[in-house]
PDB file of C-alpha atoms and ligand atoms in Angstrom:
ATOM      1  CA  LEU A   1      -9.176 -31.686   3.509  1.00  0.00           C
ATOM      2  CA  PRO A   2      -9.063 -28.893   6.270  1.00  0.00           C
ATOM      3  CA  LEU A   3      -6.439 -29.665   8.918  1.00  0.00           C
ATOM      4  CA  ALA A   4      -9.100 -29.808  11.693  1.00  0.00           C
ATOM      5  CA  MET A   5     -10.852 -32.812   9.957  1.00  0.00           C
ATOM      6  CA  ALA A   6      -7.771 -34.663   8.954  1.00  0.00           C
ATOM      7  CA  LEU A   7      -6.564 -34.974  12.599  1.00  0.00           C
ATOM      8  CA  PRO A   8      -7.968 -36.378  15.708  1.00  0.00           C
ATOM      9  CA  SER A   9      -9.054 -33.648  18.198  1.00  0.00           C
ATOM     10  CA  ALA A  10      -6.224 -34.343  20.579  1.00  0.00           C
ATOM     11  CA  ALA A  11      -3.658 -34.127  17.894  1.00  0.00           C
ATOM     12  CA  TRP A  12      -5.470 -30.865  16.506  1.00  0.00           C
ATOM     13  CA  ALA A  13      -5.101 -29.195  19.789  1.00  0.00           C
ATOM     14  CA  GLN A  14      -1.383 -29.581  19.719  1.00  0.00           C
ATOM     15  CA  LYS A  15      -0.742 -28.709  16.027  1.00  0.00           C
ATOM     16  CA  LYS A  16       0.295 -25.313  15.552  1.00  0.00           C
ATOM     17  CA  ILE A  17      -0.804 -23.765  12.301  1.00  0.00           C
ATOM     18  CA  VAL A  18       2.016 -22.849   9.950  1.00  0.00           C
ATOM     19  CA  LEU A  19       1.716 -19.790   7.937  1.00  0.00           C
ATOM     20  CA  GLY A  20       4.174 -18.768   5.209  1.00  0.00           C
ATOM     21  CA  PHE A  21       4.238 -15.065   4.452  1.00  0.00           C
ATOM     22  CA  SER A  22       6.118 -13.402   1.648  1.00  0.00           C
ATOM     23  CA  GLN A  23       6.408  -9.664   2.166  1.00  0.00           C
ATOM     24  CA  VAL A  24       7.337  -7.201  -0.521  1.00  0.00           C
ATOM     25  CA  GLY A  25      10.203  -5.529   1.281  1.00  0.00           C
ATOM     26  CA  ALA A  26      10.842  -2.811   3.676  1.00  0.00           C
ATOM     27  CA  GLU A  27      10.648   0.132   1.159  1.00  0.00           C
ATOM     28  CA  SER A  28       8.432   2.477   3.485  1.00  0.00           C
ATOM     29  CA  GLU A  29       7.222   3.274   6.838  1.00  0.00           C
ATOM     30  CA  TRP A  30       4.061   1.574   5.816  1.00  0.00           C
ATOM     31  CA  ARG A  31       5.642  -1.716   5.039  1.00  0.00           C
ATOM     32  CA  THR A  32       7.602  -1.815   8.274  1.00  0.00           C
ATOM     33  CA  ALA A  33       4.324  -1.201  10.196  1.00  0.00           C
ATOM     34  CA  ASN A  34       2.576  -3.839   8.184  1.00  0.00           C
ATOM     35  CA  THR A  35       5.486  -6.509   8.985  1.00  0.00           C
ATOM     36  CA  GLU A  36       5.325  -5.778  12.647  1.00  0.00           C
ATOM     37  CA  SER A  37       1.464  -6.085  12.559  1.00  0.00           C
ATOM     38  CA  ILE A  38       1.816  -9.450  10.938  1.00  0.00           C
ATOM     39  CA  LYS A  39       4.612 -10.820  13.322  1.00  0.00           C
ATOM     40  CA  SER A  40       2.971  -9.483  16.514  1.00  0.00           C
ATOM     41  CA  ALA A  41      -0.541 -10.996  15.561  1.00  0.00           C
ATOM     42  CA  ALA A  42       0.936 -14.359  14.563  1.00  0.00           C
ATOM     43  CA  LYS A  43       2.586 -14.407  17.863  1.00  0.00           C
ATOM     44  CA  ASP A  44      -0.631 -13.523  19.744  1.00  0.00           C
ATOM     45  CA  ALA A  45      -2.706 -15.988  17.526  1.00  0.00           C
ATOM     46  CA  GLY A  46      -0.136 -18.767  18.437  1.00  0.00           C
ATOM     47  CA  ILE A  47       0.576 -19.351  14.602  1.00  0.00           C
ATOM     48  CA  GLU A  48       4.078 -20.399  13.528  1.00  0.00           C
ATOM     49  CA  LEU A  49       5.068 -17.769  11.032  1.00  0.00           C
ATOM     50  CA  LYS A  50       7.701 -18.485   8.202  1.00  0.00           C
ATOM     51  CA  PHE A  51       8.472 -14.917   7.156  1.00  0.00           C
ATOM     52  CA  SER A  52      10.226 -14.025   4.073  1.00  0.00           C
ATOM     53  CA  ASP A  53      11.340 -10.427   2.775  1.00  0.00           C
ATOM     54  CA  ALA A  54      11.397 -10.085  -1.090  1.00  0.00           C
ATOM     55  CA  GLN A  55      13.209  -6.942  -1.383  1.00  0.00           C
ATOM     56  CA  GLN A  56      10.664  -5.731  -3.837  1.00  0.00           C
ATOM     57  CA  LYS A  57      11.521  -8.365  -6.364  1.00  0.00           C
ATOM     58  CA  GLN A  58       8.842 -10.595  -7.816  1.00  0.00           C
ATOM     59  CA  GLU A  59      11.333 -13.357  -8.604  1.00  0.00           C
ATOM     60  CA  ASN A  60      12.109 -13.577  -4.851  1.00  0.00           C
ATOM     61  CA  GLN A  61       8.567 -13.635  -4.029  1.00  0.00           C
ATOM     62  CA  ILE A  62       7.948 -16.577  -6.364  1.00  0.00           C
ATOM     63  CA  LYS A  63      10.948 -18.529  -4.874  1.00  0.00           C
ATOM     64  CA  ALA A  64       9.736 -17.939  -1.251  1.00  0.00           C
ATOM     65  CA  ILE A  65       6.135 -19.293  -2.422  1.00  0.00           C
ATOM     66  CA  ARG A  66       7.825 -22.364  -3.962  1.00  0.00           C
ATOM     67  CA  ALA A  67       9.915 -22.848  -0.721  1.00  0.00           C
ATOM     68  CA  PHE A  68       6.661 -22.764   1.406  1.00  0.00           C
ATOM     69  CA  ILE A  69       4.904 -25.234  -0.926  1.00  0.00           C
ATOM     70  CA  ALA A  70       7.875 -27.607  -0.447  1.00  0.00           C
ATOM     71  CA  GLN A  71       7.763 -27.139   3.356  1.00  0.00           C
ATOM     72  CA  LYS A  72       4.131 -28.064   3.268  1.00  0.00           C
ATOM     73  CA  VAL A  73       2.950 -25.028   5.334  1.00  0.00           C
ATOM     74  CA  ASP A  74      -0.753 -24.931   6.047  1.00  0.00           C
ATOM     75  CA  VAL A  75      -1.503 -21.621   4.458  1.00  0.00           C
ATOM     76  CA  ILE A  76       0.547 -19.193   2.183  1.00  0.00           C
ATOM     77  CA  ALA A  77      -0.012 -15.364   2.426  1.00  0.00           C
ATOM     78  CA  PHE A  78       1.620 -12.840   0.422  1.00  0.00           C
ATOM     79  CA  SER A  79       1.591  -9.029  -0.728  1.00  0.00           C
ATOM     80  CA  PRO A  80       2.148  -9.347  -4.336  1.00  0.00           C
ATOM     81  CA  VAL A  81       4.911  -6.695  -5.271  1.00  0.00           C
ATOM     82  CA  VAL A  82       3.183  -6.281  -9.072  1.00  0.00           C
ATOM     83  CA  GLU A  83      -0.273  -7.435 -10.085  1.00  0.00           C
ATOM     84  CA  THR A  84       0.624  -9.759 -13.071  1.00  0.00           C
ATOM     85  CA  GLY A  85       2.895 -12.887 -13.511  1.00  0.00           C
ATOM     86  CA  TRP A  86       1.531 -15.037 -10.560  1.00  0.00           C
ATOM     87  CA  ASP A  87      -0.806 -17.745 -12.299  1.00  0.00           C
ATOM     88  CA  ASN A  88       1.861 -20.383 -12.551  1.00  0.00           C
ATOM     89  CA  VAL A  89       3.026 -20.287  -8.977  1.00  0.00           C
ATOM     90  CA  LEU A  90      -0.452 -19.932  -7.669  1.00  0.00           C
ATOM     91  CA  ARG A  91      -1.239 -23.090  -9.750  1.00  0.00           C
ATOM     92  CA  GLU A  92       1.297 -24.908  -8.002  1.00  0.00           C
ATOM     93  CA  ALA A  93       0.127 -24.035  -4.498  1.00  0.00           C
ATOM     94  CA  LYS A  94      -3.398 -24.992  -5.643  1.00  0.00           C
ATOM     95  CA  ALA A  95      -2.109 -28.365  -6.961  1.00  0.00           C
ATOM     96  CA  ALA A  96      -0.465 -28.873  -3.537  1.00  0.00           C
ATOM     97  CA  LYS A  97      -3.700 -28.100  -1.866  1.00  0.00           C
ATOM     98  CA  ILE A  98      -2.245 -25.191  -0.009  1.00  0.00           C
ATOM     99  CA  PRO A  99      -4.812 -22.434   0.349  1.00  0.00           C
ATOM    100  CA  VAL A 100      -3.539 -18.792  -0.387  1.00  0.00           C
ATOM    101  CA  VAL A 101      -4.435 -15.440   0.983  1.00  0.00           C
ATOM    102  CA  LEU A 102      -3.556 -12.142  -0.624  1.00  0.00           C
ATOM    103  CA  THR A 103      -2.917  -9.258   1.769  1.00  0.00           C
ATOM    104  CA  ASP A 104      -2.549  -5.616   1.016  1.00  0.00           C
ATOM    105  CA  ARG A 105      -2.078  -5.748  -2.748  1.00  0.00           C
ATOM    106  CA  ALA A 106      -4.209  -7.500  -5.448  1.00  0.00           C
ATOM    107  CA  VAL A 107      -3.180  -9.954  -8.333  1.00  0.00           C
ATOM    108  CA  ASN A 108      -4.472  -9.658 -11.847  1.00  0.00           C
ATOM    109  CA  THR A 109      -5.716 -12.951 -12.721  1.00  0.00           C
ATOM    110  CA  LYS A 110      -8.673 -14.468 -14.655  1.00  0.00           C
ATOM    111  CA  ASP A 111      -8.899 -17.474 -12.227  1.00  0.00           C
ATOM    112  CA  THR A 112     -10.053 -16.095  -8.968  1.00  0.00           C
ATOM    113  CA  SER A 113      -9.933 -19.729  -7.554  1.00  0.00           C
ATOM    114  CA  LEU A 114      -6.291 -19.380  -7.181  1.00  0.00           C
ATOM    115  CA  TYR A 115      -6.750 -17.545  -3.804  1.00  0.00           C
ATOM    116  CA  VAL A 116      -9.233 -17.756  -1.054  1.00  0.00           C
ATOM    117  CA  THR A 117      -9.495 -13.927  -0.125  1.00  0.00           C
ATOM    118  CA  PHE A 118      -8.033 -10.616  -0.842  1.00  0.00           C
ATOM    119  CA  MET A 119      -7.741  -8.386   2.296  1.00  0.00           C
ATOM    120  CA  GLY A 120      -6.582  -4.790   2.050  1.00  0.00           C
ATOM    121  CA  SER A 121      -7.520  -1.227   1.105  1.00  0.00           C
ATOM    122  CA  ASP A 122      -9.452   0.065  -1.885  1.00  0.00           C
ATOM    123  CA  PHE A 123      -6.582   1.924  -3.444  1.00  0.00           C
ATOM    124  CA  VAL A 124      -8.734   3.372  -6.280  1.00  0.00           C
ATOM    125  CA  GLU A 125     -10.896   5.038  -3.671  1.00  0.00           C
ATOM    126  CA  GLU A 126      -7.669   6.496  -2.026  1.00  0.00           C
ATOM    127  CA  GLY A 127      -6.772   8.018  -5.092  1.00  0.00           C
ATOM    128  CA  ARG A 128     -10.261   9.702  -5.508  1.00  0.00           C
ATOM    129  CA  LYS A 129     -10.043  10.902  -1.900  1.00  0.00           C
ATOM    130  CA  ALA A 130      -6.806  12.615  -2.776  1.00  0.00           C
ATOM    131  CA  GLY A 131      -8.450  13.874  -5.920  1.00  0.00           C
ATOM    132  CA  ARG A 132     -11.531  15.321  -4.203  1.00  0.00           C
ATOM    133  CA  TRP A 133      -9.656  16.965  -1.368  1.00  0.00           C
ATOM    134  CA  LEU A 134      -7.656  18.837  -4.138  1.00  0.00           C
ATOM    135  CA  VAL A 135     -10.820  19.847  -6.355  1.00  0.00           C
ATOM    136  CA  GLU A 136     -12.166  21.235  -3.048  1.00  0.00           C
ATOM    137  CA  LYS A 137      -8.926  23.189  -2.054  1.00  0.00           C
ATOM    138  CA  MET A 138      -8.542  24.556  -5.480  1.00  0.00           C
ATOM    139  CA  LYS A 139     -12.127  25.316  -6.257  1.00  0.00           C
ATOM    140  CA  ASP A 140     -11.611  29.225  -6.469  1.00  0.00           C
ATOM    141  CA  GLN A 141      -8.377  29.044  -8.482  1.00  0.00           C
ATOM    142  CA  LYS A 142      -9.039  30.404 -11.819  1.00  0.00           C
ATOM    143  CA  GLY A 143      -5.789  29.572 -13.844  1.00  0.00           C
ATOM    144  CA  GLU A 144      -4.097  26.185 -14.747  1.00  0.00           C
ATOM    145  CA  VAL A 145      -3.136  23.778 -11.789  1.00  0.00           C
ATOM    146  CA  ARG A 146      -0.031  22.202 -12.598  1.00  0.00           C
ATOM    147  CA  ILE A 147       0.336  18.819 -10.875  1.00  0.00           C
ATOM    148  CA  VAL A 148       3.471  16.525 -10.606  1.00  0.00           C
ATOM    149  CA  GLU A 149       2.958  12.914  -9.550  1.00  0.00           C
ATOM    150  CA  LEU A 150       5.213  10.523  -7.667  1.00  0.00           C
ATOM    151  CA  GLN A 151       4.058   7.087  -8.655  1.00  0.00           C
ATOM    152  CA  GLY A 152       4.625   3.898  -6.460  1.00  0.00           C
ATOM    153  CA  THR A 153       6.272   0.915  -7.779  1.00  0.00           C
ATOM    154  CA  VAL A 154       5.601   0.198 -11.739  1.00  0.00           C
ATOM    155  CA  GLY A 155       3.038  -2.437 -12.117  1.00  0.00           C
ATOM    156  CA  SER A 156       1.820  -2.406  -8.377  1.00  0.00           C
ATOM    157  CA  ALA A 157      -1.718  -2.357  -7.586  1.00  0.00           C
ATOM    158  CA  PRO A 158      -1.545   0.747  -5.287  1.00  0.00           C
ATOM    159  CA  ALA A 159       0.321   2.664  -8.046  1.00  0.00           C
ATOM    160  CA  ILE A 160      -1.996   1.700 -10.781  1.00  0.00           C
ATOM    161  CA  ASP A 161      -5.183   2.425  -8.559  1.00  0.00           C
ATOM    162  CA  ARG A 162      -4.177   5.459  -6.775  1.00  0.00           C
ATOM    163  CA  LYS A 163      -3.298   7.067 -10.351  1.00  0.00           C
ATOM    164  CA  LYS A 164      -6.628   5.883 -11.859  1.00  0.00           C
ATOM    165  CA  GLY A 165      -8.765   7.171  -8.737  1.00  0.00           C
ATOM    166  CA  PHE A 166      -7.127  10.546  -8.703  1.00  0.00           C
ATOM    167  CA  GLU A 167      -7.449  11.068 -12.464  1.00  0.00           C
ATOM    168  CA  GLU A 168     -11.105  10.116 -12.482  1.00  0.00           C
ATOM    169  CA  ILE A 169     -11.827  12.950 -10.258  1.00  0.00           C
ATOM    170  CA  ILE A 170      -9.672  15.730 -11.467  1.00  0.00           C
ATOM    171  CA  LYS A 171     -10.488  15.166 -15.090  1.00  0.00           C
ATOM    172  CA  ALA A 172     -13.916  16.915 -14.403  1.00  0.00           C
ATOM    173  CA  ASP A 173     -12.162  20.320 -14.472  1.00  0.00           C
ATOM    174  CA  PRO A 174      -9.803  20.762 -17.392  1.00  0.00           C
ATOM    175  CA  LYS A 175      -7.791  23.289 -15.233  1.00  0.00           C
ATOM    176  CA  PHE A 176      -6.074  20.480 -13.497  1.00  0.00           C
ATOM    177  CA  LYS A 177      -3.117  19.300 -15.600  1.00  0.00           C
ATOM    178  CA  ILE A 178      -0.631  16.290 -14.670  1.00  0.00           C
ATOM    179  CA  VAL A 179       2.486  17.935 -16.150  1.00  0.00           C
ATOM    180  CA  ARG A 180       4.997  15.165 -15.063  1.00  0.00           C
ATOM    181  CA  SER A 181       4.420  11.657 -13.578  1.00  0.00           C
ATOM    182  CA  GLN A 182       7.158   9.133 -12.685  1.00  0.00           C
ATOM    183  CA  THR A 183       7.732   6.390 -10.399  1.00  0.00           C
ATOM    184  CA  GLY A 184       9.652   6.799  -7.076  1.00  0.00           C
ATOM    185  CA  ASP A 185       9.154   3.209  -6.240  1.00  0.00           C
ATOM    186  CA  PHE A 186       7.484   4.075  -2.813  1.00  0.00           C
ATOM    187  CA  THR A 187      11.054   5.129  -1.127  1.00  0.00           C
ATOM    188  CA  ARG A 188      12.054   8.567   0.282  1.00  0.00           C
ATOM    189  CA  ALA A 189      15.509   8.330  -1.719  1.00  0.00           C
ATOM    190  CA  LYS A 190      13.747   8.105  -5.109  1.00  0.00           C
ATOM    191  CA  GLY A 191      11.008  10.424  -4.056  1.00  0.00           C
ATOM    192  CA  LYS A 192      13.655  13.172  -3.643  1.00  0.00           C
ATOM    193  CA  GLU A 193      15.536  12.236  -6.585  1.00  0.00           C
ATOM    194  CA  VAL A 194      12.525  12.435  -9.018  1.00  0.00           C
ATOM    195  CA  MET A 195      11.270  15.489  -7.317  1.00  0.00           C
ATOM    196  CA  GLU A 196      14.616  17.237  -7.957  1.00  0.00           C
ATOM    197  CA  ALA A 197      14.390  16.253 -11.611  1.00  0.00           C
ATOM    198  CA  PHE A 198      10.730  17.625 -11.763  1.00  0.00           C
ATOM    199  CA  LEU A 199      11.852  20.858 -10.297  1.00  0.00           C
ATOM    200  CA  LYS A 200      14.601  21.201 -12.716  1.00  0.00           C
ATOM    201  CA  ALA A 201      12.312  20.478 -15.615  1.00  0.00           C
ATOM    202  CA  GLU A 202       9.405  22.628 -14.639  1.00  0.00           C
ATOM    203  CA  GLY A 203      11.382  25.669 -13.113  1.00  0.00           C
ATOM    204  CA  LYS A 204      10.477  26.975  -9.695  1.00  0.00           C
ATOM    205  CA  ASN A 205       7.107  28.432 -10.606  1.00  0.00           C
ATOM    206  CA  GLY A 206       6.036  25.590 -12.837  1.00  0.00           C
ATOM    207  CA  ILE A 207       4.574  23.185 -10.253  1.00  0.00           C
ATOM    208  CA  ASN A 208       1.464  23.916  -8.071  1.00  0.00           C
ATOM    209  CA  VAL A 209       0.872  20.432  -6.629  1.00  0.00           C
ATOM    210  CA  LEU A 210       2.654  17.288  -5.710  1.00  0.00           C
ATOM    211  CA  TYR A 211       0.592  14.109  -5.506  1.00  0.00           C
ATOM    212  CA  ALA A 212       2.674  11.375  -4.013  1.00  0.00           C
ATOM    213  CA  HIS A 213       1.497   7.740  -3.999  1.00  0.00           C
ATOM    214  CA  ASN A 214       2.920   7.376  -0.412  1.00  0.00           C
ATOM    215  CA  ASP A 215       4.169   9.354   2.408  1.00  0.00           C
ATOM    216  CA  ASP A 216       7.817   8.306   2.164  1.00  0.00           C
ATOM    217  CA  MET A 217       8.148   9.727  -1.422  1.00  0.00           C
ATOM    218  CA  ALA A 218       6.211  12.987  -0.353  1.00  0.00           C
ATOM    219  CA  ILE A 219       8.836  13.293   2.772  1.00  0.00           C
ATOM    220  CA  GLY A 220      11.701  12.884   0.310  1.00  0.00           C
ATOM    221  CA  ALA A 221      10.218  15.338  -2.189  1.00  0.00           C
ATOM    222  CA  ILE A 222       9.714  17.961   0.682  1.00  0.00           C
ATOM    223  CA  GLN A 223      13.575  17.861   1.077  1.00  0.00           C
ATOM    224  CA  ALA A 224      14.158  18.560  -2.509  1.00  0.00           C
ATOM    225  CA  ILE A 225      11.551  21.279  -2.463  1.00  0.00           C
ATOM    226  CA  GLU A 226      13.251  23.015   0.478  1.00  0.00           C
ATOM    227  CA  GLU A 227      16.697  22.536  -1.069  1.00  0.00           C
ATOM    228  CA  ALA A 228      15.291  24.332  -4.272  1.00  0.00           C
ATOM    229  CA  GLY A 229      14.348  27.302  -1.972  1.00  0.00           C
ATOM    230  CA  LEU A 230      10.554  26.858  -2.039  1.00  0.00           C
ATOM    231  CA  LYS A 231       8.203  26.211   0.924  1.00  0.00           C
ATOM    232  CA  PRO A 232       6.532  22.914   0.749  1.00  0.00           C
ATOM    233  CA  ALA A 233       2.818  22.946   1.520  1.00  0.00           C
ATOM    234  CA  LYS A 234       2.731  26.676   0.665  1.00  0.00           C
ATOM    235  CA  ASP A 235       4.572  27.194  -2.651  1.00  0.00           C
ATOM    236  CA  ILE A 236       3.628  23.685  -3.563  1.00  0.00           C
ATOM    237  CA  THR A 237       0.497  21.887  -2.208  1.00  0.00           C
ATOM    238  CA  ILE A 238       1.452  18.426  -1.253  1.00  0.00           C
ATOM    239  CA  ILE A 239      -0.953  15.364  -1.081  1.00  0.00           C
ATOM    240  CA  SER A 240       0.063  11.911  -0.074  1.00  0.00           C
ATOM    241  CA  VAL A 241      -1.128   8.557   0.977  1.00  0.00           C
ATOM    242  CA  ASP A 242      -0.824   6.217   3.940  1.00  0.00           C
ATOM    243  CA  ALA A 243      -1.014   8.527   7.026  1.00  0.00           C
ATOM    244  CA  VAL A 244       2.083   7.070   8.647  1.00  0.00           C
ATOM    245  CA  LYS A 245       3.442   8.750  11.782  1.00  0.00           C
ATOM    246  CA  GLY A 246       6.150  10.561   9.624  1.00  0.00           C
ATOM    247  CA  ALA A 247       3.282  12.017   7.596  1.00  0.00           C
ATOM    248  CA  PHE A 248       1.635  13.545  10.792  1.00  0.00           C
ATOM    249  CA  GLU A 249       4.976  15.038  11.910  1.00  0.00           C
ATOM    250  CA  ALA A 250       5.405  16.721   8.408  1.00  0.00           C
ATOM    251  CA  MET A 251       1.734  17.951   8.583  1.00  0.00           C
ATOM    252  CA  MET A 252       2.630  19.457  12.182  1.00  0.00           C
ATOM    253  CA  ALA A 253       5.579  21.065  10.869  1.00  0.00           C
ATOM    254  CA  GLY A 254       3.307  22.642   8.283  1.00  0.00           C
ATOM    255  CA  LYS A 255       4.974  20.992   5.451  1.00  0.00           C
ATOM    256  CA  LEU A 256       2.506  18.396   4.019  1.00  0.00           C
ATOM    257  CA  ASN A 257      -0.980  19.473   3.319  1.00  0.00           C
ATOM    258  CA  VAL A 258      -3.040  16.207   3.540  1.00  0.00           C
ATOM    259  CA  SER A 259      -2.419  12.416   3.705  1.00  0.00           C
ATOM    260  CA  VAL A 260      -5.064   9.754   2.914  1.00  0.00           C
ATOM    261  CA  GLU A 261      -5.219   6.944   5.254  1.00  0.00           C
ATOM    262  CA  CYS A 262      -4.075   3.417   4.230  1.00  0.00           C
ATOM    263  CA  SER A 263      -3.774   1.151   7.161  1.00  0.00           C
ATOM    264  CA  PRO A 264      -1.130  -1.489   7.266  1.00  0.00           C
ATOM    265  CA  LEU A 265      -2.676  -3.072  10.373  1.00  0.00           C
ATOM    266  CA  LEU A 266      -3.521  -6.267   8.693  1.00  0.00           C
ATOM    267  CA  GLY A 267      -1.930  -8.702  11.003  1.00  0.00           C
ATOM    268  CA  PRO A 268      -5.115  -9.561  13.335  1.00  0.00           C
ATOM    269  CA  GLN A 269      -7.501 -10.095  10.488  1.00  0.00           C
ATOM    270  CA  LEU A 270      -4.880 -12.280   8.652  1.00  0.00           C
ATOM    271  CA  MET A 271      -4.530 -14.501  11.489  1.00  0.00           C
ATOM    272  CA  THR A 272      -8.479 -14.967  12.017  1.00  0.00           C
ATOM    273  CA  ALA A 273      -8.701 -15.598   8.215  1.00  0.00           C
ATOM    274  CA  VAL A 274      -5.921 -18.273   8.499  1.00  0.00           C
ATOM    275  CA  LYS A 275      -7.659 -19.975  11.473  1.00  0.00           C
ATOM    276  CA  ASP A 276     -11.014 -19.981   9.719  1.00  0.00           C
ATOM    277  CA  ILE A 277      -9.466 -21.457   6.576  1.00  0.00           C
ATOM    278  CA  VAL A 278      -7.631 -24.241   8.453  1.00  0.00           C
ATOM    279  CA  ALA A 279     -10.859 -24.806  10.295  1.00  0.00           C
ATOM    280  CA  GLY A 280     -12.601 -25.229   7.001  1.00  0.00           C
ATOM    281  CA  LYS A 281     -15.119 -22.113   7.757  1.00  0.00           C
ATOM    282  CA  PRO A 282     -16.231 -20.009   4.957  1.00  0.00           C
ATOM    283  CA  VAL A 283     -14.177 -16.680   4.428  1.00  0.00           C
ATOM    284  CA  ALA A 284     -15.176 -13.530   2.531  1.00  0.00           C
ATOM    285  CA  LYS A 285     -13.535 -13.358  -0.983  1.00  0.00           C
ATOM    286  CA  ARG A 286     -12.690  -9.572  -0.354  1.00  0.00           C
ATOM    287  CA  ILE A 287     -12.147  -7.879   2.876  1.00  0.00           C
ATOM    288  CA  VAL A 288     -11.775  -4.291   2.586  1.00  0.00           C
ATOM    289  CA  THR A 289     -10.121  -1.984   5.125  1.00  0.00           C
ATOM    290  CA  GLU A 290     -11.837   1.082   6.491  1.00  0.00           C
ATOM    291  CA  GLU A 291      -9.904   4.405   6.353  1.00  0.00           C
ATOM    292  CA  GLY A 292     -10.137   8.255   6.544  1.00  0.00           C
ATOM    293  CA  ILE A 293      -8.372  11.317   5.278  1.00  0.00           C
ATOM    294  CA  PHE A 294      -6.288  13.771   7.488  1.00  0.00           C
ATOM    295  CA  PRO A 295      -5.652  17.384   6.383  1.00  0.00           C
ATOM    296  CA  MET A 296      -2.902  19.076   8.276  1.00  0.00           C
ATOM    297  CA  GLU A 297      -5.355  21.086  10.384  1.00  0.00           C
ATOM    298  CA  THR A 298      -6.319  17.726  12.285  1.00  0.00           C
ATOM    299  CA  ALA A 299      -2.679  16.356  12.527  1.00  0.00           C
ATOM    300  CA  ALA A 300      -1.998  17.722  16.062  1.00  0.00           C
ATOM    301  CA  ALA A 301      -5.145  16.228  17.617  1.00  0.00           C
ATOM    302  CA  GLU A 302      -4.849  12.816  15.804  1.00  0.00           C
ATOM    303  CA  PHE A 303      -1.284  12.255  16.129  1.00  0.00           C
ATOM    304  CA  PRO A 304      -1.312  10.872  19.768  1.00  0.00           C
ATOM    305  CA  LYS A 305      -4.083   8.334  18.490  1.00  0.00           C
ATOM    306  CA  ARG A 306      -2.050   6.801  15.677  1.00  0.00           C
ATOM    307  CA  LYS A 307      -1.046   3.291  15.859  1.00  0.00           C
ATOM    308  CA  TYR A 308       1.406   3.184  12.943  1.00  0.00           C
TER     309      TYR A 308
HETATM  310  O1  GYE B   1       1.038   2.720   0.452  1.00  0.00           O
HETATM  311  C1  GYE B   1       3.268   2.274   0.508  1.00  0.00           C
HETATM  312  C2  GYE B   1       4.109   0.650   0.605  1.00  0.00           C
HETATM  313  O2  GYE B   1       0.928  -1.674  -0.741  1.00  0.00           O
HETATM  314  C3  GYE B   1      -0.429  -0.126   0.351  1.00  0.00           C
HETATM  315  O3  GYE B   1       3.254  -0.062  -0.254  1.00  0.00           O
HETATM  316  C4  GYE B   1       0.903  -0.541   0.293  1.00  0.00           C
HETATM  317  C5  GYE B   1       2.013   0.658  -0.347  1.00  0.00           C
HETATM  318  C6  GYE B   1       1.929   1.691   0.818  1.00  0.00           C
HETATM  319  O4  GYE B   1       5.196   0.758   0.150  1.00  0.00           O
HETATM  320  O5  GYE B   1       3.935   2.889   1.411  1.00  0.00           O
END
């Protein structure tokens, strides 16, 4: 029964909605901005937020969701670190009649009744945007284009989908070759470490393009490229995703070629959905974030307008 109907109107007016939110972690600039957006939007909306950081571990998220069920929160929202393995805990929430909202990352389940809505970006489309930018940039290039890929967290929706969308576009021309692809877990430290290994394996002239699934890994990789005595964005074309401030700084310094936008500012729309759900109003099953792409030539003009 929706809360609004279960309580007399006076009590309803006083009852604060309680939202349990299980966050992935603090692995990137994107994630920090996402956490900040959720916390400040909850405050603005007068919603009591129980916030839990899973440190990029699914077991921690499952524990947090179980704790929210035990505390009988009104709504549970979470950003699933990986796509699979959620059915059991989501069934427990359903049995307890607690609605679940997915934010940012999708789950892979046959039973879509286990969540009310999924709000976030179209990661496949982000991968396609990255691919289309590269195809256009290299359209006059005759020889092989040797690409290395820094993947996001293994099994996560953005890593799976950004790879898929990018490959879908570049496969149209066999000159594009992904010569190495490995996870950097969405962090700067791992991005740097894996890029060092790529450079060692492929040699200084063996890599033409780096496609990083997020800006943080690209920024780590830029350090590795410089330490190897190469010029980032010149000797190696660099494409990444998120368009956080750090990426704009790298673009303005001439070290990153392009960043595909992925907005972390999901807080306000999450709070709207939570209120609607509690009030028994219908909510769309899928809410897609709208976003663009920023080549380095646009960075200086766009930078002052950026909100994350
Ligand atoms: O791109 C990355 C973060 O799930 C969209 O997670 C998010 C991704 C984002 O760590 O920087």
